[in-house]
Structures are given as C-alpha cells and as structure tokens.
PDB file of C-alpha atoms in Angstrom:
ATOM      1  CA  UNK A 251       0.000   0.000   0.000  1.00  0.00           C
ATOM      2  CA  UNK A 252       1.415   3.575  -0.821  1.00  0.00           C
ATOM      3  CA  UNK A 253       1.968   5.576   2.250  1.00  0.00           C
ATOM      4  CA  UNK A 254       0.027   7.646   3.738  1.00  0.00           C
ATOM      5  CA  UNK A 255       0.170  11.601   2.496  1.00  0.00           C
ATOM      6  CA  UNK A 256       1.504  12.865   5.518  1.00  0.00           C
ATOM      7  CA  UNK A 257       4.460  10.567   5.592  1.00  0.00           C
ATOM      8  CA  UNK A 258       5.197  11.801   2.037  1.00  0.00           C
ATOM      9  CA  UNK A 259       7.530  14.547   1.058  1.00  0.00           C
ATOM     10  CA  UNK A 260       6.384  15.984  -1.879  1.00  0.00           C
ATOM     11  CA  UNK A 261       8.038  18.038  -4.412  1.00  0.00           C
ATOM     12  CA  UNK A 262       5.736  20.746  -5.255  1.00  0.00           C
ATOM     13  CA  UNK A 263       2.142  20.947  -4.828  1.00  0.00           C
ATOM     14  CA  UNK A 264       0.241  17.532  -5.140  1.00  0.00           C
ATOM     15  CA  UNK A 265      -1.000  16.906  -8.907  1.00  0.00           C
ATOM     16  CA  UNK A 266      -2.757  13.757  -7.812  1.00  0.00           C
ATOM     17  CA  UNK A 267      -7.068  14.544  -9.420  1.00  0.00           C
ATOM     18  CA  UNK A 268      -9.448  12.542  -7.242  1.00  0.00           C
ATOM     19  CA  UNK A 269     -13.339  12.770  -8.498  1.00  0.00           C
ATOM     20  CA  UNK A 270     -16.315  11.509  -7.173  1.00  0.00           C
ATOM     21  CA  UNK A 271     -19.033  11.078  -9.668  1.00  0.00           C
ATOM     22  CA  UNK A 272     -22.767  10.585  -7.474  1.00  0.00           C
ATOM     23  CA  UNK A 273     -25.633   9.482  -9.171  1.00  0.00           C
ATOM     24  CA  UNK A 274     -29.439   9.253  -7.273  1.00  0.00           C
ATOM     25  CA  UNK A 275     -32.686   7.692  -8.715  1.00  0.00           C
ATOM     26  CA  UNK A 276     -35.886   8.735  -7.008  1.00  0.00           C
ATOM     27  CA  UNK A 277     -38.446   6.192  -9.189  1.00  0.00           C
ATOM     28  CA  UNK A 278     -42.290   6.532  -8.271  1.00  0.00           C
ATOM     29  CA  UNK A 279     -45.417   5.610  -9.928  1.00  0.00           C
ATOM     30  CA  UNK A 280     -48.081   7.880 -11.119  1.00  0.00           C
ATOM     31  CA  UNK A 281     -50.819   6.734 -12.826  1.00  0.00           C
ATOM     32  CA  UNK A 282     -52.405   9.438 -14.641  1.00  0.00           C
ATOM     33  CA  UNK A 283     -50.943  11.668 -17.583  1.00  0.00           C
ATOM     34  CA  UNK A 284     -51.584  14.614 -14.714  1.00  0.00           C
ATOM     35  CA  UNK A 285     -50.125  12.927 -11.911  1.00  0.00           C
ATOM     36  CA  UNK A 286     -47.172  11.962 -13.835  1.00  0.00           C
ATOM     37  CA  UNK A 287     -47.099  16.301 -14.605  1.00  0.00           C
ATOM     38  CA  UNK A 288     -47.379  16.940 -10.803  1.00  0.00           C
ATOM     39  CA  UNK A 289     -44.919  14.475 -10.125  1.00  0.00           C
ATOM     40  CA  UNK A 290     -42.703  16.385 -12.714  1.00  0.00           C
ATOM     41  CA  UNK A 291     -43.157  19.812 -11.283  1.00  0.00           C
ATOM     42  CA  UNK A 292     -42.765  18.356  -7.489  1.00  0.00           C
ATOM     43  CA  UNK A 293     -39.596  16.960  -8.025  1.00  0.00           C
ATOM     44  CA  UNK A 294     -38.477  19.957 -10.395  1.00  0.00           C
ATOM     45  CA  UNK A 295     -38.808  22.239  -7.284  1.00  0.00           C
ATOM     46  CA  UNK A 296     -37.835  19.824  -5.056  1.00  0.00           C
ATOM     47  CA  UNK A 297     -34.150  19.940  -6.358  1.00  0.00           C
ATOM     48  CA  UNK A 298     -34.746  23.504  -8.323  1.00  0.00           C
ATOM     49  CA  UNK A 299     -31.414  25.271  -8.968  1.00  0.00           C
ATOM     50  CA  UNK A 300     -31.485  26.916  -5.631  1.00  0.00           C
ATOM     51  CA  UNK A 301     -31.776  23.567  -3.280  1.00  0.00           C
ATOM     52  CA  UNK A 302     -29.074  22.464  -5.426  1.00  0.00           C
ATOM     53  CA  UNK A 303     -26.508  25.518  -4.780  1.00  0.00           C
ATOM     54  CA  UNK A 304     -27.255  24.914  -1.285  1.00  0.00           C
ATOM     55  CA  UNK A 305     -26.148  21.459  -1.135  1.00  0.00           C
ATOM     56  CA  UNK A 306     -23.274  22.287  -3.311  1.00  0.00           C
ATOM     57  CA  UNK A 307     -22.177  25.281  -1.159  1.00  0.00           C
ATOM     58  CA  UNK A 308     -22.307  22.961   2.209  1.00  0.00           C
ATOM     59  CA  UNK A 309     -20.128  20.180   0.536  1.00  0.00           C
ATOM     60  CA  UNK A 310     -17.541  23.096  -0.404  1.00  0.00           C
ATOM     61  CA  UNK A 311     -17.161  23.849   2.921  1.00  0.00           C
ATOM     62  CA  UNK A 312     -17.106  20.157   4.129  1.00  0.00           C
ATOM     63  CA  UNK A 313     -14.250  19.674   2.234  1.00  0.00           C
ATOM     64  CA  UNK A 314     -12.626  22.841   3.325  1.00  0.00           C
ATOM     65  CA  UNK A 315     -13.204  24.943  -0.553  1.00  0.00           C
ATOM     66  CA  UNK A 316     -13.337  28.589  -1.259  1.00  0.00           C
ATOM     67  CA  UNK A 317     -15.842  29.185  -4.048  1.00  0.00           C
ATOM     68  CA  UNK A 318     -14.616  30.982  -6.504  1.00  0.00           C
ATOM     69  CA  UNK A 319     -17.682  31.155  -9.009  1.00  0.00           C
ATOM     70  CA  UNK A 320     -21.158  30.033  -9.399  1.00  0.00           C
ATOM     71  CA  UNK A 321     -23.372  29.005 -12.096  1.00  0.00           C
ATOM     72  CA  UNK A 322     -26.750  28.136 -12.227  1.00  0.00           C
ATOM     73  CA  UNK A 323     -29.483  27.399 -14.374  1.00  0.00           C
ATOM     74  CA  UNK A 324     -33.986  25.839 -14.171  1.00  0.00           C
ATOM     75  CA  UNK A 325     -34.736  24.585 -17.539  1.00  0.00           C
ATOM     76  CA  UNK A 326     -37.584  24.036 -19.641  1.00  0.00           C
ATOM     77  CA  UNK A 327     -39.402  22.011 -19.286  1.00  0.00           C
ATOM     78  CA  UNK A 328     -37.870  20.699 -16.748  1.00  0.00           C
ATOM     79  CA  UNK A 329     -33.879  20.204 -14.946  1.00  0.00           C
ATOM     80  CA  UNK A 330     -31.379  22.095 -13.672  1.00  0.00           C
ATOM     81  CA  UNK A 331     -27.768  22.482 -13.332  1.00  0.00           C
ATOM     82  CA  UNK A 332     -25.424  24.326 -11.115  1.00  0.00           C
ATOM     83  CA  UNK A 333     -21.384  24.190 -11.420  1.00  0.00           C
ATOM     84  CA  UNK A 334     -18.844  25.915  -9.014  1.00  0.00           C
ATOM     85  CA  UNK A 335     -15.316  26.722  -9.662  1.00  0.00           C
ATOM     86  CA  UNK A 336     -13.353  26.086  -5.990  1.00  0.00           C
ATOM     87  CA  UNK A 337     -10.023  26.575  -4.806  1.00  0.00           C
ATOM     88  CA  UNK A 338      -7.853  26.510  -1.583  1.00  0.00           C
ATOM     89  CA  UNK A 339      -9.272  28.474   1.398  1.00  0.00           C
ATOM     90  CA  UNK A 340      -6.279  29.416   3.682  1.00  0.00           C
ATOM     91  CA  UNK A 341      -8.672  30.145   6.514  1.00  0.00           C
ATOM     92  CA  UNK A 342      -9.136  26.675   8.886  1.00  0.00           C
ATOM     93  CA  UNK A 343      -6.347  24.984  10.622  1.00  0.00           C
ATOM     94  CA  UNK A 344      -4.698  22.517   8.256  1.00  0.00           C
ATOM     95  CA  UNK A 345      -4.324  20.015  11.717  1.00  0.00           C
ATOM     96  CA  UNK A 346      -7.950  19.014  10.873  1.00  0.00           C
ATOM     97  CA  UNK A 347      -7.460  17.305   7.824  1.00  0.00           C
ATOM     98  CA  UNK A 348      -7.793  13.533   7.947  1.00  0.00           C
ATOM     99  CA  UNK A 349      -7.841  10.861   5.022  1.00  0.00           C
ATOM    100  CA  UNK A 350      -8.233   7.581   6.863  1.00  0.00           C
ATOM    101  CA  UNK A 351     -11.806   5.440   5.613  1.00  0.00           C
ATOM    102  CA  UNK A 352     -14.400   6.755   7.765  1.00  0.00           C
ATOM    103  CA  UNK A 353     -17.507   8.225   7.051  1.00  0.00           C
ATOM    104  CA  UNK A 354     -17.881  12.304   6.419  1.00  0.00           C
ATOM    105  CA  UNK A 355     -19.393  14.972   8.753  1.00  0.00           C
ATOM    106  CA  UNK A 356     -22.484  16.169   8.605  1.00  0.00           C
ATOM    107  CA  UNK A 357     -21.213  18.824   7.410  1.00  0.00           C
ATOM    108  CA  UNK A 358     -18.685  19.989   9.577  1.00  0.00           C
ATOM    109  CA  UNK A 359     -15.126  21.654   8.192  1.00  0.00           C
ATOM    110  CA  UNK A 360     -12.467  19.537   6.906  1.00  0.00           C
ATOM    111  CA  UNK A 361      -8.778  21.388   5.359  1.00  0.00           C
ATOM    112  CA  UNK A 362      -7.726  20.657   1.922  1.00  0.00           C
ATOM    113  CA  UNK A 363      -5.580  22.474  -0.599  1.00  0.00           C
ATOM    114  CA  UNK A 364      -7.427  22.597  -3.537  1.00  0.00           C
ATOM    115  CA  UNK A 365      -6.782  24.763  -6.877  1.00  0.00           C
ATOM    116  CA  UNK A 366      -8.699  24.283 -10.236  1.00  0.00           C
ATOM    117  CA  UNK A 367     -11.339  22.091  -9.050  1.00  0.00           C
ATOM    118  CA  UNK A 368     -14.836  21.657  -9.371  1.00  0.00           C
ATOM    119  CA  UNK A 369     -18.126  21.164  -8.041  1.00  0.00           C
ATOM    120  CA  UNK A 370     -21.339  20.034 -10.262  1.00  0.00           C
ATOM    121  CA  UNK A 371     -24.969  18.935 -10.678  1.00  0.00           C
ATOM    122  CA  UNK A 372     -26.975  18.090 -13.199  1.00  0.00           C
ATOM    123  CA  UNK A 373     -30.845  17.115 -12.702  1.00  0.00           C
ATOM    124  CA  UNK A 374     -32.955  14.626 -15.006  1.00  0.00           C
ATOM    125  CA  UNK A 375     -36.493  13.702 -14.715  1.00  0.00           C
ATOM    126  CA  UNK A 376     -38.536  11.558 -17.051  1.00  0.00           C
ATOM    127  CA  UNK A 377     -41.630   9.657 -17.325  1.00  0.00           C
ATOM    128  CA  UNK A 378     -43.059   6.659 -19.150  1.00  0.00           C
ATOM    129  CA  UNK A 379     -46.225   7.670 -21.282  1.00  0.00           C
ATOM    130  CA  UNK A 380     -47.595   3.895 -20.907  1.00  0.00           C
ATOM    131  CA  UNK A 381     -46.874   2.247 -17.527  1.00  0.00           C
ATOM    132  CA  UNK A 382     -46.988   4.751 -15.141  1.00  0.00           C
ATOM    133  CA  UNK A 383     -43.397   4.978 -14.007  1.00  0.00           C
ATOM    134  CA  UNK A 384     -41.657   8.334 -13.502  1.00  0.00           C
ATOM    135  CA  UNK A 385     -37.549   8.417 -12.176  1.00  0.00           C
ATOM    136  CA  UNK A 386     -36.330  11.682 -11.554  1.00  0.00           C
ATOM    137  CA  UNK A 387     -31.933  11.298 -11.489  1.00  0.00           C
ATOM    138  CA  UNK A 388     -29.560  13.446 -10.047  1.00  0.00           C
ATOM    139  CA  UNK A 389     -25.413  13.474 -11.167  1.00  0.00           C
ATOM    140  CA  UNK A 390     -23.160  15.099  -8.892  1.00  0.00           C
ATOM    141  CA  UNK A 391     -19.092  15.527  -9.472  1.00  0.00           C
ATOM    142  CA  UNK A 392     -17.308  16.270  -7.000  1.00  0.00           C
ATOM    143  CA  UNK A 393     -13.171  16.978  -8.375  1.00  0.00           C
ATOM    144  CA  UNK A 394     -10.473  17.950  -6.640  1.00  0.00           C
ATOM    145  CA  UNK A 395      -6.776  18.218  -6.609  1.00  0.00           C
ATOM    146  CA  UNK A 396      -4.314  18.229  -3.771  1.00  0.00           C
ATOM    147  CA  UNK A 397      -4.697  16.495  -0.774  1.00  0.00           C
ATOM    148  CA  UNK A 398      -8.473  16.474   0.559  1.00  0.00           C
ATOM    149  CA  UNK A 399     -10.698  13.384  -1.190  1.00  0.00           C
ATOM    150  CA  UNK A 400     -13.936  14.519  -2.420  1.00  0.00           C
ATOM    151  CA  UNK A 401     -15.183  11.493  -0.496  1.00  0.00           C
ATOM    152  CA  UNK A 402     -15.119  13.416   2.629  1.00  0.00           C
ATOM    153  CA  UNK A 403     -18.036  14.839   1.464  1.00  0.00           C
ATOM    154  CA  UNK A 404     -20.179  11.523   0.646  1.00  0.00           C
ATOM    155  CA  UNK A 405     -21.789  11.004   3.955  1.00  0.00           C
ATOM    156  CA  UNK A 406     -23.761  14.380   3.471  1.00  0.00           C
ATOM    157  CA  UNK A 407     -24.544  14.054   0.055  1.00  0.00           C
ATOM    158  CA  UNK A 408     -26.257  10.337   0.518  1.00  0.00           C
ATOM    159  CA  UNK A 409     -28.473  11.940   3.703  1.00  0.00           C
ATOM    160  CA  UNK A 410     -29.359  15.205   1.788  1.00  0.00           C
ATOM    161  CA  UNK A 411     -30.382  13.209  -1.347  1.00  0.00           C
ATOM    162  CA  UNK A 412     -32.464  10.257   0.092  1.00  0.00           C
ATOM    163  CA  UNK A 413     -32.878   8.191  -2.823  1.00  0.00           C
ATOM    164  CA  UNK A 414     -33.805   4.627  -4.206  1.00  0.00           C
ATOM    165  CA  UNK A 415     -30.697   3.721  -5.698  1.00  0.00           C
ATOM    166  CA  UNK A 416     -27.464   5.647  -5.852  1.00  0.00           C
ATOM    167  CA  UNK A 417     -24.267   4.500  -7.488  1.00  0.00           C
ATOM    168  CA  UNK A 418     -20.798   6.045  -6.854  1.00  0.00           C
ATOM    169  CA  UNK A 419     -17.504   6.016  -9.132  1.00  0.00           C
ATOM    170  CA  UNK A 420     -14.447   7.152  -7.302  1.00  0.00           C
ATOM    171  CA  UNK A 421     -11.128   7.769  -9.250  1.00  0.00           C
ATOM    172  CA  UNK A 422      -8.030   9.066  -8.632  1.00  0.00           C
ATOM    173  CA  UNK A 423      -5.533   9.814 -11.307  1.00  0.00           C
ATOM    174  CA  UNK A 424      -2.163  11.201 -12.452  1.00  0.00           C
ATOM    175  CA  UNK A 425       0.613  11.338  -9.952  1.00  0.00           C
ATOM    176  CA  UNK A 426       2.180  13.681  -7.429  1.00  0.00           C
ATOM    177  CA  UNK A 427       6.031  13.363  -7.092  1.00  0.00           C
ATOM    178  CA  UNK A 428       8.028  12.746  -3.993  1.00  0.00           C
ATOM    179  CA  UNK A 429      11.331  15.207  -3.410  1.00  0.00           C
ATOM    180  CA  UNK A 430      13.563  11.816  -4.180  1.00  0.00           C
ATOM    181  CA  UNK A 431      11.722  11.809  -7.878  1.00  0.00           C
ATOM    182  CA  UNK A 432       9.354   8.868  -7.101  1.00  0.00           C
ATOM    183  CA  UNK A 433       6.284   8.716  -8.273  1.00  0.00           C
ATOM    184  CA  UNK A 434       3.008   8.498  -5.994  1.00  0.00           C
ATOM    185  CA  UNK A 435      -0.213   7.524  -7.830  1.00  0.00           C
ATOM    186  CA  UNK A 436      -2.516   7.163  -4.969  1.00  0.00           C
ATOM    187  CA  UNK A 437      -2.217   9.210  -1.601  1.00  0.00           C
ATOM    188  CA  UNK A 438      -4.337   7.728   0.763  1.00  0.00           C
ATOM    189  CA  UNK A 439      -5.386   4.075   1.436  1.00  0.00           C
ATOM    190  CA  UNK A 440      -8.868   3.136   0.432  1.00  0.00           C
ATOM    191  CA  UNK A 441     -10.035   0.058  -0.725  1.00  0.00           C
ATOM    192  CA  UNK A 442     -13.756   0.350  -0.680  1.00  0.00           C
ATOM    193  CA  UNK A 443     -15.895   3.317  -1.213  1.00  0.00           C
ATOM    194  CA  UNK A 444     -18.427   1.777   1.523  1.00  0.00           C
ATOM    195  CA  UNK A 445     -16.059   2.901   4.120  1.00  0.00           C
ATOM    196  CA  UNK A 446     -16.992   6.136   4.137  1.00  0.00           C
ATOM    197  CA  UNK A 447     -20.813   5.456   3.942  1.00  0.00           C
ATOM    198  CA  UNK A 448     -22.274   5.365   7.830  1.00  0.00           C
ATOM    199  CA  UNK A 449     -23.563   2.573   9.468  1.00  0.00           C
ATOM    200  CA  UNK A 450     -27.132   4.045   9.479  1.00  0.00           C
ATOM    201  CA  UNK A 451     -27.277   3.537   5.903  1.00  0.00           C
ATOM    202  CA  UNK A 452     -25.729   0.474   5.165  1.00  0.00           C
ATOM    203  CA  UNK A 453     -28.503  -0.861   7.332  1.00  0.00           C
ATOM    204  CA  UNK A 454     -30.879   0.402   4.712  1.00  0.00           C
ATOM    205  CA  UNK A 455     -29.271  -0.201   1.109  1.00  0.00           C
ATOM    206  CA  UNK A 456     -28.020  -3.717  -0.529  1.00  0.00           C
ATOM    207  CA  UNK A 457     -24.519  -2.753  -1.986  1.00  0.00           C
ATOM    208  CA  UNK A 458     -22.308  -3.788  -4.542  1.00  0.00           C
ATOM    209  CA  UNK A 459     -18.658  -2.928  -5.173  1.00  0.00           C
ATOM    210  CA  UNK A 460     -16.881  -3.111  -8.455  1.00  0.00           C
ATOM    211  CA  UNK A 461     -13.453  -2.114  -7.416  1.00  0.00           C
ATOM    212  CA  UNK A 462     -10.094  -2.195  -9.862  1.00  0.00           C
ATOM    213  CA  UNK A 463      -7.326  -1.726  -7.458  1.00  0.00           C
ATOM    214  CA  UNK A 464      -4.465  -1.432  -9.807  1.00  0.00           C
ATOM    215  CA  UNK A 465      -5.887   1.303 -11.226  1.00  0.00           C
ATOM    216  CA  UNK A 466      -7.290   3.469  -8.501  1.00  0.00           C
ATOM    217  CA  UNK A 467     -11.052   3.102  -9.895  1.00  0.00           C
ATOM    218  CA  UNK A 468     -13.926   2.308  -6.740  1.00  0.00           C
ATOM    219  CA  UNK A 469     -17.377   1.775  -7.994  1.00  0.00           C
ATOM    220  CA  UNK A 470     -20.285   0.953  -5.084  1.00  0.00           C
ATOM    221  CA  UNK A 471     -23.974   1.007  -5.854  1.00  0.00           C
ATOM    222  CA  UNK A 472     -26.875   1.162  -3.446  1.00  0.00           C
ATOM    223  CA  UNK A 473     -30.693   0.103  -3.488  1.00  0.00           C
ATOM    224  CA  UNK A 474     -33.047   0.343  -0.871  1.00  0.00           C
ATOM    225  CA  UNK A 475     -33.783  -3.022   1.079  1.00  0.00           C
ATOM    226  CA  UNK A 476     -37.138  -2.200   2.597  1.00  0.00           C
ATOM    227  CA  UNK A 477     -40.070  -2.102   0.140  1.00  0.00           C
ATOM    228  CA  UNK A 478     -43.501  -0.224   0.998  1.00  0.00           C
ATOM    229  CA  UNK A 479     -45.724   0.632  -2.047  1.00  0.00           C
ATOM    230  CA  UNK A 480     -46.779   3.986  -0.339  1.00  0.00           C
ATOM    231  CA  UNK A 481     -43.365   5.397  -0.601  1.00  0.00           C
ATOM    232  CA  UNK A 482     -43.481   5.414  -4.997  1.00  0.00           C
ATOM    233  CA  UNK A 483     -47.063   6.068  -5.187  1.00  0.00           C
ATOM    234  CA  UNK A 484     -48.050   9.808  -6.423  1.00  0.00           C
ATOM    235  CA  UNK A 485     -51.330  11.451  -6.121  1.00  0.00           C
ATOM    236  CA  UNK A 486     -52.698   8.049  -4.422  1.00  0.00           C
ATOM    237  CA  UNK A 487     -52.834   5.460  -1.189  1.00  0.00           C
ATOM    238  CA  UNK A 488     -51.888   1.543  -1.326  1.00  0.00           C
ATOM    239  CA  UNK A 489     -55.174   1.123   0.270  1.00  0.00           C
ATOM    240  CA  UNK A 490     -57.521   2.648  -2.248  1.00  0.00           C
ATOM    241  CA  UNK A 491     -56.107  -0.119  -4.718  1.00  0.00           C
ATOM    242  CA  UNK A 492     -57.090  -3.907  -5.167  1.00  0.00           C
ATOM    243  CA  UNK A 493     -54.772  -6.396  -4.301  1.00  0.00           C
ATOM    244  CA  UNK A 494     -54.430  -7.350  -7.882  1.00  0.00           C
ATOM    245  CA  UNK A 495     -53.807  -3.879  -9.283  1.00  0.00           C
ATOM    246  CA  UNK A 496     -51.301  -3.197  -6.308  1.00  0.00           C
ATOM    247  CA  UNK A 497     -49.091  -6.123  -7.300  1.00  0.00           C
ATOM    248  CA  UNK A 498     -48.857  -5.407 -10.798  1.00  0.00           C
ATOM    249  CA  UNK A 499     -47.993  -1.490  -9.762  1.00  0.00           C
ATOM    250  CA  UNK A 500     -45.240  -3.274  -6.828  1.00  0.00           C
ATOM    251  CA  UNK A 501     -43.848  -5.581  -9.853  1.00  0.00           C
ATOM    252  CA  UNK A 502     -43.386  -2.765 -12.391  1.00  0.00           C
ATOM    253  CA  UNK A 503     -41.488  -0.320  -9.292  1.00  0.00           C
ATOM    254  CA  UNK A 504     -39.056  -3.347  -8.375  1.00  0.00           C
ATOM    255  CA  UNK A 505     -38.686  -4.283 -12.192  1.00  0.00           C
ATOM    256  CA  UNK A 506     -37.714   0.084 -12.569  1.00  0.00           C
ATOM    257  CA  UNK A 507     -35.423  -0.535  -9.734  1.00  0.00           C
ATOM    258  CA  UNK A 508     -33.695  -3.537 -10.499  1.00  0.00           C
ATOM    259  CA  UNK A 509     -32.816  -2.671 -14.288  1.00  0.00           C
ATOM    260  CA  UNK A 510     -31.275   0.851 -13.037  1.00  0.00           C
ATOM    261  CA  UNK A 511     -29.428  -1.218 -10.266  1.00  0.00           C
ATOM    262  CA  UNK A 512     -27.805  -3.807 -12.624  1.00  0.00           C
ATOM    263  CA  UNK A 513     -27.921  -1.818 -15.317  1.00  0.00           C
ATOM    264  CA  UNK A 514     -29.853  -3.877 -17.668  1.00  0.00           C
ATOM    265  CA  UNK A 515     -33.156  -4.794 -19.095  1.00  0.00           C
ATOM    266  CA  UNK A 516     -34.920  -7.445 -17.271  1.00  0.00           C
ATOM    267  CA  UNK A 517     -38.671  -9.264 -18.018  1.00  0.00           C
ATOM    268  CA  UNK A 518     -41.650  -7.125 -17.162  1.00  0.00           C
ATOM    269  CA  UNK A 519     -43.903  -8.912 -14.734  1.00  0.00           C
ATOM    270  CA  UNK A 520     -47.559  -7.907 -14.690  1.00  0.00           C
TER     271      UNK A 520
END
C-alpha cells in the first residue's frame, strides 16, 4: 500500500485529481398523464437550482473549498444544473485534515488544498407515457486536486439526497512526485468506497462494489432493502387499490429498480 500523504515529502504541490461522480434515482409511480405532470413539477422544485446551490455550497465547505464562481441554471421544461469553480481556502487549521476510511461529517469543516477544481450537478427527470413509471436522477461531481478526497463529502450528500438507488464512481488519477523523484499515484489508502458510507445507511441499502485496485477506480452502488408501495405512489394510497392492481404497480417499481441497479433490461412482470 502507498503511504500515507503525511508521511510523504512531496516536491511541489500535489497533482494527484481525485473525483467523485454521485448518481441518485428517485423512481415513483403515477398513474395518470396529470399525476405523472405533478410528479414532474414536485420533483423539479424539489431539487430547483437553488436547493441544489445549497447542497453544493455545504459540501464546499465540508471539504474545506473557497468558491470561486457560481453558475446556475432551471430549464424548460424541466432540470437544472449548477457548477462551481473552488479553490484553496487558507482560513481553517490545516491540523484538521484527515484521510483515513471513515464516514464524512455532517457537514462539519475539513482542510484541503485545492486549486482548479470543481463542483457540479446536473438534474434529469422523465416519465413513461404507458406504464406509469416516472424516475427523476440526479449526477453530482465532486473533483479535486491536492490532498483532501472529495469522499469526505459523501456522507452528506447520501443523507441530503435520500434516494432509491445511488451508485458512486471514485477515481483518482495522475501522480504527485516525492522530493527523491518517485512517483506516488494514490495518496491515501482506500479500498472500498463503503467505508466512508455510515452505518445508518448500510442498514438500509443492498450494496455492490466493483473495485479495480491497480488502477485506482472504486465503484459501489446502493438500493433500498425495505419495500412499501406507499413510498413510490403519487397522487394516491396503497389502500384505495385492489390487491391485484397493487401487485402489478409493486412488480413494475421493483422491475424500474432492479434494471437501473444492474444496469440492464430485465422481463416485465404484470
């Protein structure tokens, strides 16, 4: 295992890019071609270019980022997007910074040295005309360079953005050199993007690692254990439904679910 950043003399500032790419799915069912509007327009100001700086601007200053610029954007019909330019912020005590595999705060400030990085969110909902399923997705990237790891900043984003499924890519790339010339292509020991998620929400999600080690690329994706109909209905109770009709909706949610989770079309069950 490479060592540890702080038992690593560097010469120069550390080149090493680390990105977290986050991705949510929020998947609900609404039966009518108005329902499946409100739905639209519910979760279109429920993550609305405002929420979104919000979030961004709290995992900025998890991570210990001065934001340099902002840009935002609602779209028609429906979406946003909001991207931030960061960069060091000289004013916390560098003492706080830790790398080891833990989860995040929530939020509280961590130190990082950080120049020409990034912060970004994209918003996508959709609906099916036919069967009654609408999934509203969320992408975050979180880049950095220098020492912090955007992961730092995961435990806040998975309890701000309660969601379905998520799935996380974590890379690190390039290399940072060490004052004797060697190079350093990882600076902090990881070997599982789970160990950063808290215990509270492994409890609640089924997750899957793809990891390739030799080349610094974590993948981990999460889906929801517990299944209650009345959490993806819109506009409408379990209740108010026949048994028949409220398998066939519960069939057609998990088959939504499942595909996104594995990332592959599977037979529709009615």
């Amino acid at each position: 295992m490479t060592p540890l950043f702080n038992k690593i003399k560097l010469h120069g500032f550390n080149n090493l890019t680390k990105t977290l790419s986050f991705n949510i799915y929020d998947i609900c069912y609404a039966q009518t071609p108005q329902q499946r509007r409100e739905y639209i327009e519910y979760i279109d100001e429920e993550y609305n270019a405002e929420r979104l700086t919000h979030i961004l601007t709290e995992v900025a200053e998890i991570i210990g980022a001065n934001i340099l610029n902002v840009a935002r954007q609602d779209y028609e019909p429906q979406g946003a997007s909001v991207t931030m330019l960061i960069a060091e912020d000289d004013t916390k005590e560098r003492e706080q910074f830790t790398s080891t595999e833990e989860p995040g705060p929530l939020p509280e400030s961590l130190v990082c040295h950080l120049d020409k990085s990034h912060l970004t969110v994209h918003t996508y909902p959709e609906s099916h005309p036919e069967n009654g399923i609408s999934t509203f997705r969320a992408d975050i990237d979180v880049s950095t360079c220098g020492r912090v790891s955007p992961l730092r900043a995961l435990n806040y984003l998975i309890h701000s953005l309660e969601s379905d499924i998520v799935t996380m890519d974590y890379r690190v790339r390039g290399f940072t050199r060490s004052v004797d010339g060697g190079k350093h292509f990882i600076d902090h020991a990881i070997n599982s993007i789970q160990n950063f998620i808290a215990e509270d929400t492994k409890e609640r999600y089924h997750m899957i690692d793809v990891n390739i080690y030799q080349e610094n690329i974590f993948h981990t994706k999460m889906m929801l254990k517990n299944f209650d109909l009345d959490d993806y209905l819109f506009g409408g109770n379990a209740s108010d439904l026949a048994p028949r009709e409220q398998q066939k909706i519960a069939n057609r949610v998990k088959t939504e679910m499942l595909e996104i989770f594995y990332g592959k079309n599977m037979p529709h069950i009615e």
